[in-house]
Amino acid sequence: MNCLFRIRVLQSYVRAVPLRRAAGRPLRPRPFTLIPLIAVLHFPSLPKAFSVLLLAGTLLSWNGKSPGSTTPVHARTFAFEYTATVKDLPAQAKAADLWIPVPHSDKSQDIKDLKISSPYPYELLDAAHGNKVLHLRVLNPAPAPFSVTMQFNATRREHKNPVLMPEAGLKKEKEATDPDMQRWLQADQLVPLDDKIRLWAQEVVAKAKAKTDLEKAQAIYNHVVSTVKYDKTGQGWGRGDIYYACDARRGNCTDFHAVFIGYCRAVGIPARFSIGFPLPTERGEGEVKGYHCWAEFYTKATGWVPVDASEAAKDPARRNYFFGAHDENRVEFTRGRDLTLAPRQQGLALNYFIYPYAEVDGKPFASIDKQFRYHDLAPTTK
């Protein structure tokens, strides 16, 4: 029998599986969409009304992943060396104190094999917000320089929020209660929550028509990434001064996250600041020139959500990624701002704590050289 075989997509039967959207976040591609096809066999010798409809199957529109696949969480293992050299001590100094931040293990990083090299006795102490501190005191110090070196091995894991990034295949686990939750709703010295800041934050979320906390945080993130430029020229940047950042519309990671954290807190969303060091994406070894900082915000629907607004501004292709994730190319040292150390310093609270801090006879002392180096110990887990 001579028959004509044709396959037609019947538009009334086409149904694409919808892309899920968590309120306030960009659509993320699903692994595939399903489009039912109908195979229609027409036999010209039979009445036109007669045709055999067969379900031919399903067309898969791929984005490169197989059904049910997950995106792996990457990790990086490396050795890190932190050296502080105190120099130019006054000849008549009676006491010199030195504090160095010490990284700690958490759900995103494991710190092992910590070794300290110091010409003087030292102590390791717990400080505010779960931070750890190395402290030493030298009585009647000699004018000659002295160095303290801290070495450790770290495994840093990519931090993805399981609600915002379901493709990671991570289970949403009940998080330990943060005892500092109320602190993350309060002002910092350079991030006040005055009427002007609250007004600016409300204008951002109102313009985006954001209703939920997640939508509000997304609106604030988009605003910061779109309106602040990563630019370390001139003066004023790097202090995390929200008024400077809002006026100059430029700065480094500290300035980006001052605006993000301040605006979140201004609309009632807990947000916290963390600081550490970045590592180049290329594996190897070398010197780390300076710090990097990032943020997290909290909603009941998502738990803590990682954010890196300055990296998103520098790399627009990863803008969606950095709302919900931190990559593995970093190591965290301390959390929070306006910090008191252990034992408490006699000077003012520290704006943030990543570089060594010293006092001589109870007064801040700035003559400290610092060097940071890393080398990778294992390839990336894939």
XYZ file of N, CA and C in Angstrom, residues 75-237:
489
model
N 35.888 21.773 44.568
C 36.683 22.004 45.771
C 38.129 22.248 45.369
N 38.855 22.856 46.268
C 40.263 23.173 46.006
C 41.057 23.004 47.294
N 42.158 22.274 47.218
C 43.015 22.048 48.374
C 44.360 22.729 48.139
N 44.806 23.484 49.119
C 46.021 24.270 48.942
C 46.680 24.538 50.294
N 47.949 24.876 50.239
C 48.687 25.330 51.416
C 48.749 26.849 51.380
N 48.673 27.453 52.558
C 48.679 28.917 52.644
C 49.681 29.337 53.713
N 50.397 30.417 53.426
C 51.386 30.953 54.372
C 51.141 32.443 54.570
N 51.055 32.840 55.824
C 50.756 34.226 56.215
C 51.912 34.691 57.105
N 52.619 35.731 56.687
C 53.767 36.227 57.446
C 53.581 37.696 57.793
N 53.775 38.021 59.071
C 53.735 39.403 59.548
C 55.090 39.743 60.155
N 55.655 40.866 59.747
C 56.947 41.311 60.271
C 56.782 42.682 60.912
N 56.994 42.726 62.226
C 56.909 43.985 62.968
C 58.296 44.626 62.957
N 58.359 45.887 62.583
C 59.659 46.555 62.453
C 59.576 47.978 63.006
N 60.742 48.602 63.125
C 60.833 50.007 63.550
C 60.199 50.248 64.915
N 60.373 49.300 65.812
C 59.827 49.487 67.151
C 60.583 50.599 67.874
N 59.882 51.445 68.606
C 60.560 52.513 69.350
C 61.527 51.942 70.383
N 62.640 52.593 70.538
C 63.671 52.080 71.452
C 63.184 52.030 72.894
N 62.281 52.920 73.269
C 61.817 52.980 74.655
C 60.493 52.244 74.881
N 60.076 51.449 73.913
C 58.790 50.752 74.046
C 58.808 49.803 75.233
N 57.729 49.802 75.986
C 57.612 48.909 77.135
C 56.889 47.609 76.787
N 55.960 47.666 75.828
C 55.214 46.457 75.456
C 54.715 46.578 74.022
N 54.792 45.479 73.320
C 54.252 45.409 71.955
C 53.299 44.230 71.875
N 52.109 44.473 71.339
C 51.107 43.419 71.150
C 50.869 43.224 69.660
N 50.719 41.980 69.262
C 50.436 41.654 67.864
C 49.265 40.690 67.803
N 48.326 40.983 66.911
C 47.188 40.096 66.661
C 47.189 39.694 65.186
N 46.924 38.430 64.927
C 46.824 37.919 63.558
C 45.546 37.095 63.461
N 44.728 37.284 62.421
C 43.520 36.453 62.271
C 43.895 35.027 61.899
N 43.157 34.089 62.442
C 43.400 32.665 62.184
C 42.145 32.075 61.546
N 42.260 31.442 60.394
C 41.061 30.888 59.747
C 40.512 29.705 60.542
N 39.231 29.435 60.378
C 38.596 28.335 61.091
C 37.810 27.477 60.105
N 37.570 26.248 60.486
C 36.781 25.342 59.649
C 35.299 25.671 59.781
N 34.570 25.516 58.678
C 33.119 25.621 58.692
C 32.582 24.741 57.572
N 31.324 24.912 57.197
C 30.730 24.017 56.208
C 31.325 24.195 54.821
N 32.038 25.298 54.586
C 32.614 25.546 53.265
C 34.123 25.355 53.207
N 34.772 25.174 54.346
C 36.219 24.998 54.310
C 36.698 24.176 55.499
N 37.743 23.404 55.253
C 38.427 22.640 56.294
C 39.832 23.204 56.440
N 40.205 23.568 57.657
C 41.537 24.087 57.947
C 42.286 23.032 58.757
N 43.444 22.614 58.252
C 44.207 21.547 58.910
C 45.684 21.920 58.974
N 46.394 21.193 59.834
C 47.860 21.286 59.924
C 48.330 22.717 60.173
N 47.670 23.388 61.108
C 48.056 24.755 61.451
C 49.399 24.749 62.177
N 50.331 25.556 61.690
C 51.662 25.660 62.297
C 52.022 27.135 62.450
N 52.563 27.466 63.616
C 52.953 28.838 63.909
C 54.450 28.872 64.199
N 55.134 29.799 63.559
C 56.551 30.030 63.839
C 56.695 31.431 64.412
N 57.143 31.520 65.677
C 57.227 32.811 66.352
C 58.433 32.832 67.290
N 59.145 33.941 67.360
C 60.265 34.032 68.307
C 59.804 34.258 69.743
N 58.511 34.509 69.935
C 57.966 34.777 71.259
C 56.763 33.871 71.518
N 56.461 33.619 72.788
C 55.266 32.827 73.109
C 54.006 33.519 72.583
N 53.026 32.718 72.219
C 51.780 33.255 71.668
C 50.612 32.446 72.219
N 49.412 32.927 71.984
C 48.196 32.217 72.381
C 47.187 32.286 71.247
N 46.371 31.246 71.122
C 45.280 31.201 70.150
C 43.973 31.336 70.917
N 43.181 32.341 70.581
C 41.998 32.680 71.358
C 40.771 32.808 70.467
N 39.604 32.608 71.078
C 38.334 32.822 70.392
C 37.900 34.271 70.586
N 37.350 34.842 69.527
C 36.875 36.226 69.576
C 35.422 36.274 69.110
N 34.901 37.464 68.912
C 33.496 37.642 68.533
C 33.185 36.977 67.204
N 31.926 36.544 67.041
C 31.376 35.995 65.797
C 32.059 34.701 65.358
N 32.649 33.971 66.296
C 33.315 32.720 65.947
C 34.700 32.902 65.370
N 35.212 34.117 65.368
C 36.550 34.364 64.842
C 37.617 33.836 65.796
N 38.780 33.533 65.237
C 39.914 33.061 66.025
C 41.093 34.005 65.810
N 41.883 34.172 66.871
C 42.940 35.179 66.868
C 44.218 34.599 67.454
N 45.336 34.903 66.813
C 46.648 34.653 67.404
C 47.103 35.951 68.062
N 47.522 35.870 69.317
C 47.986 37.062 70.029
C 49.313 36.771 70.713
N 50.197 37.751 70.662
C 51.426 37.660 71.452
C 51.761 39.033 72.005
N 52.396 39.010 73.166
C 52.846 40.253 73.811
C 54.330 40.134 74.099
N 55.062 41.178 73.741
C 56.500 41.238 73.971
C 56.784 42.402 74.915
N 57.352 42.100 76.065
C 57.708 43.147 77.018
C 59.109 43.660 76.720
N 59.269 44.960 76.805
C 60.548 45.609 76.522
C 61.154 45.078 75.221
N 60.425 45.193 74.122
C 60.892 44.595 72.868
C 62.154 45.283 72.338
N 62.999 44.487 71.722
C 64.176 45.041 71.059
C 63.738 45.768 69.790
N 64.496 46.766 69.362
C 64.124 47.504 68.142
C 64.202 46.657 66.878
N 64.927 45.563 66.917
C 65.098 44.737 65.716
C 63.759 44.145 65.275
N 63.551 44.007 63.976
C 62.297 43.415 63.480
C 62.134 41.966 63.947
N 60.891 41.537 64.051
C 60.618 40.115 64.284
C 59.429 39.695 63.429
N 59.435 38.420 63.054
C 58.396 37.893 62.155
C 57.649 36.746 62.806
N 56.373 36.665 62.494
C 55.526 35.536 62.879
C 54.933 34.966 61.600
N 55.067 33.653 61.424
C 54.552 33.001 60.218
C 53.526 31.945 60.604
N 52.401 31.968 59.931
C 51.342 30.975 60.122
C 51.193 30.188 58.826
N 51.205 28.869 58.934
C 51.020 27.995 57.781
C 49.867 27.039 58.061
N 49.102 26.731 57.036
C 48.021 25.758 57.185
C 47.663 25.200 55.818
N 46.974 24.076 55.835
C 46.399 23.495 54.623
C 44.890 23.710 54.670
N 44.322 24.029 53.531
C 42.885 24.301 53.464
C 42.259 23.557 52.298
N 41.058 23.059 52.530
C 40.210 22.586 51.437
C 38.978 23.473 51.423
N 38.842 24.208 50.351
C 37.709 25.123 50.221
C 36.728 24.549 49.219
N 35.457 24.472 49.627
C 34.403 23.948 48.766
C 33.542 25.083 48.223
N 33.116 24.903 47.005
C 32.161 25.834 46.418
C 30.921 25.878 47.311
N 30.457 27.074 47.610
C 29.303 27.241 48.491
C 28.098 27.629 47.651
N 27.146 26.713 47.515
C 25.935 26.971 46.744
C 24.716 26.830 47.639
N 23.801 27.769 47.518
C 22.552 27.646 48.257
C 21.663 26.623 47.556
N 21.199 25.584 48.251
C 20.443 24.513 47.589
C 19.084 24.945 47.060
N 18.510 26.006 47.593
C 17.208 26.471 47.117
C 17.371 27.260 45.822
N 18.350 28.131 45.773
C 18.556 28.941 44.578
C 19.251 28.167 43.473
N 19.992 27.131 43.838
C 20.732 26.358 42.839
C 20.417 24.873 42.990
N 19.185 24.477 42.667
C 18.795 23.071 42.833
C 19.591 22.130 41.946
N 20.175 22.656 40.848
C 20.937 21.790 39.950
C 22.183 21.228 40.624
N 22.583 21.811 41.760
C 23.749 21.287 42.472
C 23.436 19.966 43.167
N 22.145 19.637 43.295
C 21.768 18.378 43.916
C 22.003 18.346 45.412
N 22.065 19.509 46.049
C 22.327 19.584 47.481
C 21.016 19.538 48.255
N 21.038 18.895 49.389
C 19.869 18.846 50.243
C 19.846 20.072 51.150
N 18.655 20.637 51.296
C 18.515 21.745 52.222
C 18.531 21.189 53.636
N 19.542 21.558 54.380
C 19.695 21.056 55.735
C 19.346 22.156 56.737
N 18.889 21.731 57.884
C 18.571 22.693 58.938
C 19.874 23.315 59.430
N 19.945 24.629 59.356
C 21.165 25.320 59.744
C 21.173 25.608 61.235
N 22.369 25.591 61.801
C 22.507 25.950 63.202
C 22.103 27.411 63.387
N 21.452 27.685 64.476
C 21.027 29.053 64.755
C 22.243 29.949 64.943
N 22.265 31.053 64.254
C 23.365 32.007 64.392
C 23.104 32.864 65.625
N 23.949 32.772 66.648
C 23.711 33.569 67.860
C 23.829 35.070 67.621
N 24.410 35.441 66.481
C 24.589 36.859 66.170
C 23.538 37.378 65.194
N 22.426 36.665 65.034
C 21.434 37.052 64.036
C 20.969 38.501 64.220
N 20.742 38.916 65.441
C 20.307 40.296 65.672
C 21.396 41.295 65.299
N 22.648 40.883 65.499
C 23.756 41.789 65.120
C 23.748 42.058 63.625
N 23.352 41.061 62.835
C 23.370 41.218 61.377
C 22.209 42.061 60.860
N 21.403 42.594 61.782
C 20.353 43.551 61.424
C 20.701 44.969 61.871
N 21.843 45.111 62.532
C 22.219 46.393 63.111
C 23.245 47.121 62.247
N 23.435 48.380 62.548
C 24.355 49.226 61.786
C 25.804 48.922 62.134
N 26.698 49.208 61.190
C 28.131 49.278 61.447
C 28.517 50.754 61.462
N 29.704 51.041 61.955
C 30.124 52.433 62.045
C 30.091 53.123 60.684
N 30.548 52.425 59.643
C 30.567 53.014 58.303
C 29.387 52.568 57.446
N 28.483 51.825 58.061
C 27.253 51.413 57.368
C 26.074 51.741 58.286
N 25.767 53.020 58.463
C 24.661 53.410 59.337
C 23.319 53.028 58.723
N 22.324 52.942 59.572
C 20.963 52.666 59.106
C 20.089 53.875 59.429
N 20.474 55.003 58.894
C 19.731 56.229 59.151
C 18.577 56.368 58.154
N 17.838 57.451 58.268
C 16.654 57.637 57.426
C 16.999 57.666 55.940
N 18.133 58.259 55.593
C 18.496 58.365 54.181
C 18.802 56.990 53.591
N 19.550 56.180 54.329
C 19.878 54.833 53.836
C 18.605 54.002 53.715
N 17.721 54.105 54.696
C 16.465 53.348 54.633
C 15.618 53.787 53.435
N 15.600 55.083 53.167
C 14.842 55.593 52.023
C 15.416 55.062 50.714
N 16.740 55.120 50.568
C 17.369 54.630 49.334
C 17.101 53.146 49.130
N 17.179 52.385 50.211
C 16.927 50.945 50.100
C 15.479 50.675 49.704
N 14.550 51.399 50.313
C 13.136 51.216 49.982
C 12.857 51.590 48.532
N 13.519 52.611 48.031
C 13.330 53.008 46.635
C 13.771 51.901 45.687
N 14.861 51.224 46.028
C 15.360 50.136 45.174
C 14.365 48.983 45.122
N 13.856 48.555 46.276
C 12.942 47.410 46.281
C 11.582 47.797 45.706
N 11.167 49.047 45.907
C 9.887 49.485 45.345
C 9.949 49.535 43.825
N 11.046 50.015 43.286
C 11.198 50.088 41.832
C 11.134 48.705 41.207
N 11.659 47.711 41.916
C 11.643 46.332 41.415
C 10.334 45.615 41.729
N 9.432 46.285 42.457
C 8.165 45.692 42.884
C 8.407 44.406 43.664
N 9.440 44.426 44.480
C 9.815 43.252 45.269
C 8.925 43.152 46.504
N 8.455 41.955 46.769
C 7.565 41.728 47.906
C 8.216 40.860 48.979
N 8.766 39.723 48.587
C 9.373 38.818 49.560
C 10.795 39.273 49.883
N 11.344 38.723 50.962
C 12.723 39.058 51.319
C 13.697 38.632 50.225
N 13.437 37.488 49.602
C 14.320 37.033 48.530
C 14.258 37.986 47.339
N 13.074 38.424 46.991
C 12.929 39.386 45.894
C 13.619 40.707 46.230
N 13.512 41.126 47.476
C 14.155 42.378 47.884
C 15.674 42.261 47.806
N 16.216 41.144 48.291
C 17.666 40.944 48.228
C 18.145 40.888 46.784
N 17.361 40.235 45.916
C 17.710 40.172 44.497
C 17.713 41.576 43.885
N 16.729 42.380 44.230
C 16.657 43.748 43.702
C 17.855 44.575 44.161
N 18.225 44.421 45.415
C 19.374 45.163 45.945
C 20.661 44.709 45.264
N 20.815 43.416 45.114
C 21.991 42.869 44.413
C 22.077 43.413 42.990
N 20.980 43.360 42.255
C 20.970 43.868 40.879
C 21.321 45.356 40.837
N 20.796 46.086 41.790
C 21.079 47.525 41.853
C 22.565 47.779 42.085
N 23.156 47.074 43.038
C 24.574 47.287 43.355
C 25.455 46.904 42.173
N 25.214 45.727 41.602
C 26.045 45.259 40.491
C 25.921 46.186 39.282
N 24.741 46.728 39.074
C 24.495 47.568 37.898
C 24.989 49.001 38.053
N 25.081 49.484 39.286
C 25.351 50.916 39.469
C 26.692 51.236 40.113
N 27.390 50.240 40.651
C 28.697 50.472 41.269
C 29.777 49.868 40.377
N 30.835 50.610 40.162
C 31.931 50.173 39.294
C 33.108 49.703 40.134
N 33.707 48.579 39.738
C 34.909 48.113 40.438
C 36.080 48.974 39.976
N 36.526 49.861 40.860
C 37.535 50.854 40.480
C 38.299 51.264 41.737
N 39.602 50.961 41.758
C 40.425 51.249 42.935
C 41.372 52.425 42.694
N 40.985 53.336 41.831
C 41.785 54.530 41.615
C 41.364 55.621 42.593
N 42.269 56.569 42.811
C 41.943 57.680 43.689
C 41.947 57.279 45.150
N 41.226 58.023 45.949
C 41.180 57.794 47.389
C 39.742 57.598 47.854
N 39.623 57.006 49.039
C 38.306 56.825 49.642
C 37.759 55.421 49.539
N 38.229 54.643 48.566
C 37.721 53.285 48.384
C 38.368 52.344 49.409
